[in-house]
Short mmCIF file of C-alpha atoms and ligand atoms in Angstrom, two decimals:
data_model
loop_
_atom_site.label_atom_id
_atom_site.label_comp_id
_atom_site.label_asym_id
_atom_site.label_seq_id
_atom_site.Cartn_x
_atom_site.Cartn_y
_atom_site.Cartn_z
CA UNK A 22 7.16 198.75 148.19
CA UNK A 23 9.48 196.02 146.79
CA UNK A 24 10.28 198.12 144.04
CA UNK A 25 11.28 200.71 146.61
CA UNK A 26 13.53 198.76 148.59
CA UNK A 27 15.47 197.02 146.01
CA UNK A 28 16.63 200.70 144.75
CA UNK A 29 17.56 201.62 148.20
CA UNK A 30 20.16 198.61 148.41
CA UNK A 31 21.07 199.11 144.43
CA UNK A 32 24.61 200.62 143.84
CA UNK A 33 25.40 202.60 141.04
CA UNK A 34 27.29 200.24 138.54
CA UNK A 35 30.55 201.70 138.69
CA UNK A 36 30.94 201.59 142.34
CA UNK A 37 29.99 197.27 141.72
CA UNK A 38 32.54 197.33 138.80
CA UNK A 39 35.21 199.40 140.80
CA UNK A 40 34.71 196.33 143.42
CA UNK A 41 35.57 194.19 140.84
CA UNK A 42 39.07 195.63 140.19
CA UNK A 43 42.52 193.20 139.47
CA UNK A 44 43.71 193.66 142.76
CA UNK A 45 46.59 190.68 141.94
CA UNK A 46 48.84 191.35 139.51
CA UNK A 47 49.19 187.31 138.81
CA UNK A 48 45.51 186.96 138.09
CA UNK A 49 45.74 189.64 135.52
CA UNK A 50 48.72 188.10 133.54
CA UNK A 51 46.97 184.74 134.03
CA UNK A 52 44.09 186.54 132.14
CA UNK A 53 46.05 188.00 129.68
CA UNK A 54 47.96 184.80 128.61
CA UNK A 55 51.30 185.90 130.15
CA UNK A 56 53.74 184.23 132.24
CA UNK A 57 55.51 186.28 134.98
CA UNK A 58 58.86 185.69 133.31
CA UNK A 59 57.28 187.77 130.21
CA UNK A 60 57.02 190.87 131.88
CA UNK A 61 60.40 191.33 134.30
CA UNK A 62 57.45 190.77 136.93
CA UNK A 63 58.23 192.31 140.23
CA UNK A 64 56.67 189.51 142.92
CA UNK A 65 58.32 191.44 146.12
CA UNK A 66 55.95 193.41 148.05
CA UNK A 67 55.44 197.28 146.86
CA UNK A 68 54.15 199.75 149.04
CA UNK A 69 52.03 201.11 146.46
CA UNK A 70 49.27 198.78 145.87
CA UNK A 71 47.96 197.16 142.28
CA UNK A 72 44.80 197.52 141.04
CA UNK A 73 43.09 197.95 137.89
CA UNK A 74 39.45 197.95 137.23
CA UNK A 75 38.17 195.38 134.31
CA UNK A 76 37.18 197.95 131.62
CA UNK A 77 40.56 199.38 131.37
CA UNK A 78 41.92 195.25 131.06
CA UNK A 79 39.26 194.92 128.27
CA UNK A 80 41.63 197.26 126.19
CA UNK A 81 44.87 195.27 126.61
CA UNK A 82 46.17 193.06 123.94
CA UNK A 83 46.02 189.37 125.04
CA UNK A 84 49.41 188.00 125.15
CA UNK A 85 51.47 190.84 124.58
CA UNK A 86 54.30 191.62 127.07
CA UNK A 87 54.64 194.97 125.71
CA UNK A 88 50.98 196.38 125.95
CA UNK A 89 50.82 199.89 126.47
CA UNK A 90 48.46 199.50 128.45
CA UNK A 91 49.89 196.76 130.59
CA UNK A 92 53.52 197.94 130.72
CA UNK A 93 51.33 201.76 132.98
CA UNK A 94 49.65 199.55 135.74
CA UNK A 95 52.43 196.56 135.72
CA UNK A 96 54.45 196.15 139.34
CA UNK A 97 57.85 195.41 137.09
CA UNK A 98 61.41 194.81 138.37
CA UNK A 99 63.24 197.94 137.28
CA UNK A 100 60.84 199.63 139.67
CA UNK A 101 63.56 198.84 142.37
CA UNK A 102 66.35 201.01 140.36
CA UNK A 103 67.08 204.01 142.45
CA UNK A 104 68.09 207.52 139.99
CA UNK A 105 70.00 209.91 140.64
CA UNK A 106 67.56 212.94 141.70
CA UNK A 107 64.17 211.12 142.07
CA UNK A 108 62.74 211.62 145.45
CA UNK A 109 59.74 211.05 146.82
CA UNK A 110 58.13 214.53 146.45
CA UNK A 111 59.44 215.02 143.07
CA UNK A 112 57.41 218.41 142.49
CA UNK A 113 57.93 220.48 146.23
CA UNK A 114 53.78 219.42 146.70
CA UNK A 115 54.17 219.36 150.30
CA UNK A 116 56.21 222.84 150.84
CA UNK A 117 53.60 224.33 148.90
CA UNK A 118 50.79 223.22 150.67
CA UNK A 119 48.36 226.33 152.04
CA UNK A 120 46.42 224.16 154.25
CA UNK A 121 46.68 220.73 154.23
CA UNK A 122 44.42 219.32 151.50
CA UNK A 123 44.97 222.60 149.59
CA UNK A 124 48.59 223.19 147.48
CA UNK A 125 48.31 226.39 145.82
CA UNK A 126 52.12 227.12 143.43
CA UNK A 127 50.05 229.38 140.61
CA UNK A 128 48.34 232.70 140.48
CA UNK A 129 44.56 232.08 140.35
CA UNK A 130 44.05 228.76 141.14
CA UNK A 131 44.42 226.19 144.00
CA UNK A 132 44.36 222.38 143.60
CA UNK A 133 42.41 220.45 146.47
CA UNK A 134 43.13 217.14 147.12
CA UNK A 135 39.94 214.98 148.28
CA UNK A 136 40.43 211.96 147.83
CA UNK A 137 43.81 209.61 148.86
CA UNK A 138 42.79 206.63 146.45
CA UNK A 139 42.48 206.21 142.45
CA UNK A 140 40.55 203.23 140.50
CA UNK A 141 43.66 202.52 139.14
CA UNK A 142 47.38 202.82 140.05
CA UNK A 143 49.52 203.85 137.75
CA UNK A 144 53.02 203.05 138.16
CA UNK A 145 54.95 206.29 136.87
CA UNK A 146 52.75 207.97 139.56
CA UNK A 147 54.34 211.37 141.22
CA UNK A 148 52.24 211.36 143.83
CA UNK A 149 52.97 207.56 144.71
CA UNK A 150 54.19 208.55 147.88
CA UNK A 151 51.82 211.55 149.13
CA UNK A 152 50.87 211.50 152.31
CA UNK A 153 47.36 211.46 151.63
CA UNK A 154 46.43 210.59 155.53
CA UNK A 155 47.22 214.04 156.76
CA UNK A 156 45.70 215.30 153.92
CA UNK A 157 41.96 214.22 153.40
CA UNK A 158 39.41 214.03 155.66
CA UNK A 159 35.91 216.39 156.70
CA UNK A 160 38.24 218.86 158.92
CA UNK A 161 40.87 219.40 156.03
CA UNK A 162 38.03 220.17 153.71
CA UNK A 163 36.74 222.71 156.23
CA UNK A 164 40.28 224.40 156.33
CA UNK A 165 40.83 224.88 152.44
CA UNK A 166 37.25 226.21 152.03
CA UNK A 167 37.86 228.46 154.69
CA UNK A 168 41.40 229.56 153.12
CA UNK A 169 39.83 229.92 149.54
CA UNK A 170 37.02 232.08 150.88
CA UNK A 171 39.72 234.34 152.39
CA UNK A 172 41.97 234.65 149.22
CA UNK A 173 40.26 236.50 146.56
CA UNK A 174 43.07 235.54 144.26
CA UNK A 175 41.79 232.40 144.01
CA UNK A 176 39.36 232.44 140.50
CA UNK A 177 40.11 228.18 139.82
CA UNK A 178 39.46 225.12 142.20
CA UNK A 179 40.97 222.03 141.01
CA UNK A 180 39.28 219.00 142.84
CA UNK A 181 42.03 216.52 142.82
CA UNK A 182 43.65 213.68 144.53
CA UNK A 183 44.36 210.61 144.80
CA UNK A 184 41.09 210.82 142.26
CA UNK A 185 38.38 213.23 142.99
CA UNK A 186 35.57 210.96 141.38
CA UNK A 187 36.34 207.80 143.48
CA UNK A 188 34.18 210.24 146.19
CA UNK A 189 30.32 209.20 145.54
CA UNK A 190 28.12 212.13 144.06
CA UNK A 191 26.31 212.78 147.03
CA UNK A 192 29.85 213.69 148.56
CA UNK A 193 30.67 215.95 145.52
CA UNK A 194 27.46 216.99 145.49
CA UNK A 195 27.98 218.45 149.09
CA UNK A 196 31.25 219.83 148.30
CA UNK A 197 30.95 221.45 145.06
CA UNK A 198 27.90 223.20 147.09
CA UNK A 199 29.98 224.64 149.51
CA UNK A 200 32.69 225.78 147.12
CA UNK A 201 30.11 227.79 144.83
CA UNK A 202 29.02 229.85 147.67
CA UNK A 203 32.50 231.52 147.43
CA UNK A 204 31.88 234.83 145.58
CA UNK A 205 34.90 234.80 143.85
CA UNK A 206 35.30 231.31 142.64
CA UNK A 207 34.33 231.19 139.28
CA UNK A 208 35.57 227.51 137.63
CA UNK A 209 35.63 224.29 138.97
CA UNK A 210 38.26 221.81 137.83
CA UNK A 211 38.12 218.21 138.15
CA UNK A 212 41.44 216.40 137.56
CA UNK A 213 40.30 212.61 137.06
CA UNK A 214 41.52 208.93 135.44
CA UNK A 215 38.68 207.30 136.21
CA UNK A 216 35.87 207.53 133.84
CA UNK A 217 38.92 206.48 131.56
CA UNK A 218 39.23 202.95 133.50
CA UNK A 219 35.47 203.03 134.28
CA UNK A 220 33.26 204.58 131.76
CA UNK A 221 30.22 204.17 134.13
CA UNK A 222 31.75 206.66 136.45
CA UNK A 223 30.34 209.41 134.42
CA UNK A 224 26.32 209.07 135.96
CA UNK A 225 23.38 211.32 135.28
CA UNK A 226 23.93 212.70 139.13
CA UNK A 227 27.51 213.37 138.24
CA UNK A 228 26.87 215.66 135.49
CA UNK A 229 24.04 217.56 136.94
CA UNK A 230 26.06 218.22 139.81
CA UNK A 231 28.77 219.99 137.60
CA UNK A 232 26.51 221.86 135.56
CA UNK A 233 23.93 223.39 137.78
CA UNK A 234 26.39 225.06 139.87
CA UNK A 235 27.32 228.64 139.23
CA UNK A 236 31.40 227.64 138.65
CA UNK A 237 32.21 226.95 135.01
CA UNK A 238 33.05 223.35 134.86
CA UNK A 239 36.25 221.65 133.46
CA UNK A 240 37.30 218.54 133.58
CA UNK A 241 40.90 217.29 132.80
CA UNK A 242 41.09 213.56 132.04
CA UNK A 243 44.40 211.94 132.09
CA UNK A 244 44.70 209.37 128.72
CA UNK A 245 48.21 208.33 127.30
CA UNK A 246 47.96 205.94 124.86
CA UNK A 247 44.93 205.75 121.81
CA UNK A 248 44.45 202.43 123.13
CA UNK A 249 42.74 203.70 126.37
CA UNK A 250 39.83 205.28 124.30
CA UNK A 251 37.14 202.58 123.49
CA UNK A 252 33.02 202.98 122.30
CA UNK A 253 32.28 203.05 125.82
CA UNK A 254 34.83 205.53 126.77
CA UNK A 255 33.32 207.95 123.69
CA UNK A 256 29.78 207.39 124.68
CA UNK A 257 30.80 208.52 128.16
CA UNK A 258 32.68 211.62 126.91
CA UNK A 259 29.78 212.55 124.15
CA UNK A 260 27.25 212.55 127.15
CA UNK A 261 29.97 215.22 129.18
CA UNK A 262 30.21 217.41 126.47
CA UNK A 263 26.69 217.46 125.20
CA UNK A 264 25.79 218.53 128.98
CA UNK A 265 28.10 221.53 128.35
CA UNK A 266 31.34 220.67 130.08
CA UNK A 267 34.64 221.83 128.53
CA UNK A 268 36.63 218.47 128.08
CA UNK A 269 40.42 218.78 127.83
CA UNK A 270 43.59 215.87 128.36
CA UNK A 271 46.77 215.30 129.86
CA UNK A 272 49.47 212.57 129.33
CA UNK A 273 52.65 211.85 130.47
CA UNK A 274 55.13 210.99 128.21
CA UNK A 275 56.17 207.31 129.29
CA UNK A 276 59.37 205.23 127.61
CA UNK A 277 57.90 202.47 125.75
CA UNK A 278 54.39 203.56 125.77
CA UNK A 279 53.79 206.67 124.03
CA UNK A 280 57.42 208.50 123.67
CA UNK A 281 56.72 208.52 119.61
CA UNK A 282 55.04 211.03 117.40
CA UNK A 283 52.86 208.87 115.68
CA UNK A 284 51.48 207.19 118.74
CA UNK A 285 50.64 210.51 119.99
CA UNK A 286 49.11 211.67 116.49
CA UNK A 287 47.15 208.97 116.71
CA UNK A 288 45.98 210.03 120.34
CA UNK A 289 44.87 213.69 120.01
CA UNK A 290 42.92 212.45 116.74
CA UNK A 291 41.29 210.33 118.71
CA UNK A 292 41.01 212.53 121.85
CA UNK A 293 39.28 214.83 118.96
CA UNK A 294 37.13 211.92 117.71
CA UNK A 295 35.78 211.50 121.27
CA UNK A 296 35.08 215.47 121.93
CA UNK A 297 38.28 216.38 124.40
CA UNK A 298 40.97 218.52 123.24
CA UNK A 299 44.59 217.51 123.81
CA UNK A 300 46.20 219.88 127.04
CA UNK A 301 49.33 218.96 128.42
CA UNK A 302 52.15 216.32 127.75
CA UNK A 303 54.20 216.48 131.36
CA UNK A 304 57.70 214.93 131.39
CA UNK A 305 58.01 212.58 134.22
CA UNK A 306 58.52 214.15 137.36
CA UNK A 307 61.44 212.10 139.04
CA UNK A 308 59.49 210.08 142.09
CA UNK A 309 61.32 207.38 143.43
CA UNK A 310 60.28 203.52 141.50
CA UNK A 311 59.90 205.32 138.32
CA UNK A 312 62.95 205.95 136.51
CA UNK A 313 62.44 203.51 133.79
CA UNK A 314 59.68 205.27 132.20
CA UNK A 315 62.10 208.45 131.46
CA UNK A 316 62.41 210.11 128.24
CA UNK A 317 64.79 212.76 128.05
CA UNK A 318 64.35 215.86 127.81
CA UNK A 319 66.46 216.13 124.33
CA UNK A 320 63.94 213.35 123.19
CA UNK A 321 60.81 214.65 124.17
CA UNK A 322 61.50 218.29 122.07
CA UNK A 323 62.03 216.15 118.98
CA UNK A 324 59.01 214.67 119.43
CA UNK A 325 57.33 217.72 119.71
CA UNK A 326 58.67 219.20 116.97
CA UNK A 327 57.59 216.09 114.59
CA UNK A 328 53.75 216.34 116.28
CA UNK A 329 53.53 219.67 115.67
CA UNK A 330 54.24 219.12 112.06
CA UNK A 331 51.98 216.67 111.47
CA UNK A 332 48.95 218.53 113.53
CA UNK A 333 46.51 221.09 113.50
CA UNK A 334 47.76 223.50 116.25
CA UNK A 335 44.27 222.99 118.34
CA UNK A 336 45.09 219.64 118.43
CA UNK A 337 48.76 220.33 119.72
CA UNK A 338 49.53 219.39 123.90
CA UNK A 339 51.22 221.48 125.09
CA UNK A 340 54.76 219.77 126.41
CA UNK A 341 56.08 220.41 129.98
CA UNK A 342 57.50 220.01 132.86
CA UNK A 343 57.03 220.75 136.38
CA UNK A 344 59.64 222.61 137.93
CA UNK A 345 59.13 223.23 141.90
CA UNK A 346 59.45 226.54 142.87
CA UNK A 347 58.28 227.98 138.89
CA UNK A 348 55.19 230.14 138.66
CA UNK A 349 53.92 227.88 136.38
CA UNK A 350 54.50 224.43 134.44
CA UNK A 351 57.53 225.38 131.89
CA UNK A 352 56.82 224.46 128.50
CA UNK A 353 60.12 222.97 127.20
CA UNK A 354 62.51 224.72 124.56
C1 LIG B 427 49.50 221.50 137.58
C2 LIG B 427 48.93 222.26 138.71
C3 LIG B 427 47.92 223.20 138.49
C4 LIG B 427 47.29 223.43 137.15
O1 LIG B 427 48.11 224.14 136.30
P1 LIG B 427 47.51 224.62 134.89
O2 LIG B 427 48.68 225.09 134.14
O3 LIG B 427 46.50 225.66 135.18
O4 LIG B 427 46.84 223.43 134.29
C5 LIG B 427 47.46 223.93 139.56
N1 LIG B 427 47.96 223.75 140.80
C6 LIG B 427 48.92 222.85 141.03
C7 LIG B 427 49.44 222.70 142.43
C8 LIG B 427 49.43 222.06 140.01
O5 LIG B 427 50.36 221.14 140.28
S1 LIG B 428 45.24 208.03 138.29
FE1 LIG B 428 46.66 209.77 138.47
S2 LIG B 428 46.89 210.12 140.69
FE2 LIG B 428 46.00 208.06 140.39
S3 LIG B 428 47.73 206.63 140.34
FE3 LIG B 428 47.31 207.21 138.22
S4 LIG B 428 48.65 208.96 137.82
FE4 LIG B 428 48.52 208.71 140.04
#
């Protein structure tokens, strides 16, 4: 009986160490050994909230202002610059919405957005300014399953966000459910960051859920710098594929933190190392707070051109951008 009741009250780790996030930016550069005059630390208040969960912070280099790691999740003061041409829908997401947690732009596939929150915030973020409160919620799920079921175009879901897997399994459980009673669906993409900054994430519930349903499963994790990918981080990937999910990654090419060739060698031999297969590299989308992470577009094709020399072709990302109103995301020249 005692047993019994301790495992009802028992959370699954990674909700405990998702709890346990940074949620000051001070404490973490106290942590790290930094000073806020280090880091061009922005102390006025931001809309968009900081927080970064411990495992991720286990990867950064103590004492280094320039972290690649760090310089993603750090509220810093060029944030307040204001660009020519950055917006706060940068990508036409919310003329392109079907229903409101459902934005369908491509043939065959519709991305769903349940969840409004991520373990981490990242600062380059497009979708920093979504407005996720229209947007998620039991009746909005009701309306894009109901719109899927009724466009048999639709082959793809993409369970996105905000971050899909901050929902608890029995959640996705219910969900994913629903969604493979549509005759026509046939994969299920999950769009996720946050096995990356909590390895725990990826539970024994989790991946029975994605592989006992009828969709083919896909998951597209979102890594930019080799630093991210630890032994945990492996582990937790080796267990994904090994249950038969297709692992793939996107980046996005960030000034400072991966904008060289050799950093992103280094990444999709890594990626390889640790079973996922390099996907996209997405130029910045231009959202408002973000400009300083820019690379232009100029820069990014030579980069491209010096990775692809120096890599198998399986083990080449594909570089875009998003463009709104394009039938797809346009490679770049
Ligand atoms: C990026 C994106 C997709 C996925 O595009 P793929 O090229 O299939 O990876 C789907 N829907 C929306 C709305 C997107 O922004
Ligand atoms: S995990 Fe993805 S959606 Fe969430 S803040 Fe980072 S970039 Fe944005």
């Amino acid at each position: 009986m005692i047993a019994r009741s301790t495992q009802q009250i028992q959370q699954p780790n990674w909700i405990s160490v998702l709890r346990d996030s940074y949620s000051d930016p001070i404490h973490l550069l106290r942590d790290l050994g930094l000073s806020p005059t280090d880091v061009e630390f922005l102390h006025e208040h931001s809309s968009f909230a900081f927080r970064v969960p411990r495992p991720f912070v286990s990867r950064m280099r103590p004492a280094d202002p320039k972290d690649p790691l760090l310089l993603q999740v750090l509220p810093r003061r060029p944030e307040l610059l204001k660009t020519l041409g950055s917006s706060t829908d940068p990508v036409g997401d919310l003329s392109q919405r079907v229903s409101p947690a459902l934005i369908q732009k491509y043939h065959g596939r519709a991305l769903m957005i349940i969840s409004g929150g991520c373990a981490i915030n990242c600062r380059y973020c497009f979708r920093r300014h979504f407005p996720y409160a229209d947007s998620v919620g039991a009746a909005q799920v009701d309306q894009a399953i109901d719109f899927i079921r009724g466009d048999h175009s639709i082959s793809e879901i993409i369970l996105s966000g905000g971050d899909p897997l901050l929902l608890k399994d029995e959640h996705l459980q219910a969900t994913i459910t629903r969604l493979a009673t549509i005759p026509h669906l046939r994969q299920l993409r999950v769009h996720t960051r946050l096995p990356v900054t909590i390895p725990s994430r990826i539970t024994d519930s989790l991946l029975h859920t994605l592989t006992t349903t009828k969709l083919s499963p896909v998951i597209v994790f979102h890594i930019n710098h080799p630093n991210e990918i630890d032994a945990e981080l492996s582990t937790a990937f080796d267990r994904c594929r090994s249950a038969g999910i297709m692992l793939l990654n996107q980046s996005v090419l960030l000034r400072g933190i991966n904008d060289d060739a050799a950093t992103l060698r280094e990444l999709s031999e890594a990626l390889f190392a640790a079973s996922v297969l390099p996907y996209y590299v997405h130029l910045l989308d231009p959202v408002d707070g973000a400009a300083h992470f820019d690379v232009s577009v100029k820069k990014a094709i030579s980069i491209a051109a010096n990775l692809r020399a120096q890599l198998p072709g399986y083990l080449m990302p594909r570089f875009v951008r998003e463009i709104a109103g394009e039938n797809s995301k346009v490679p770049i020249a």
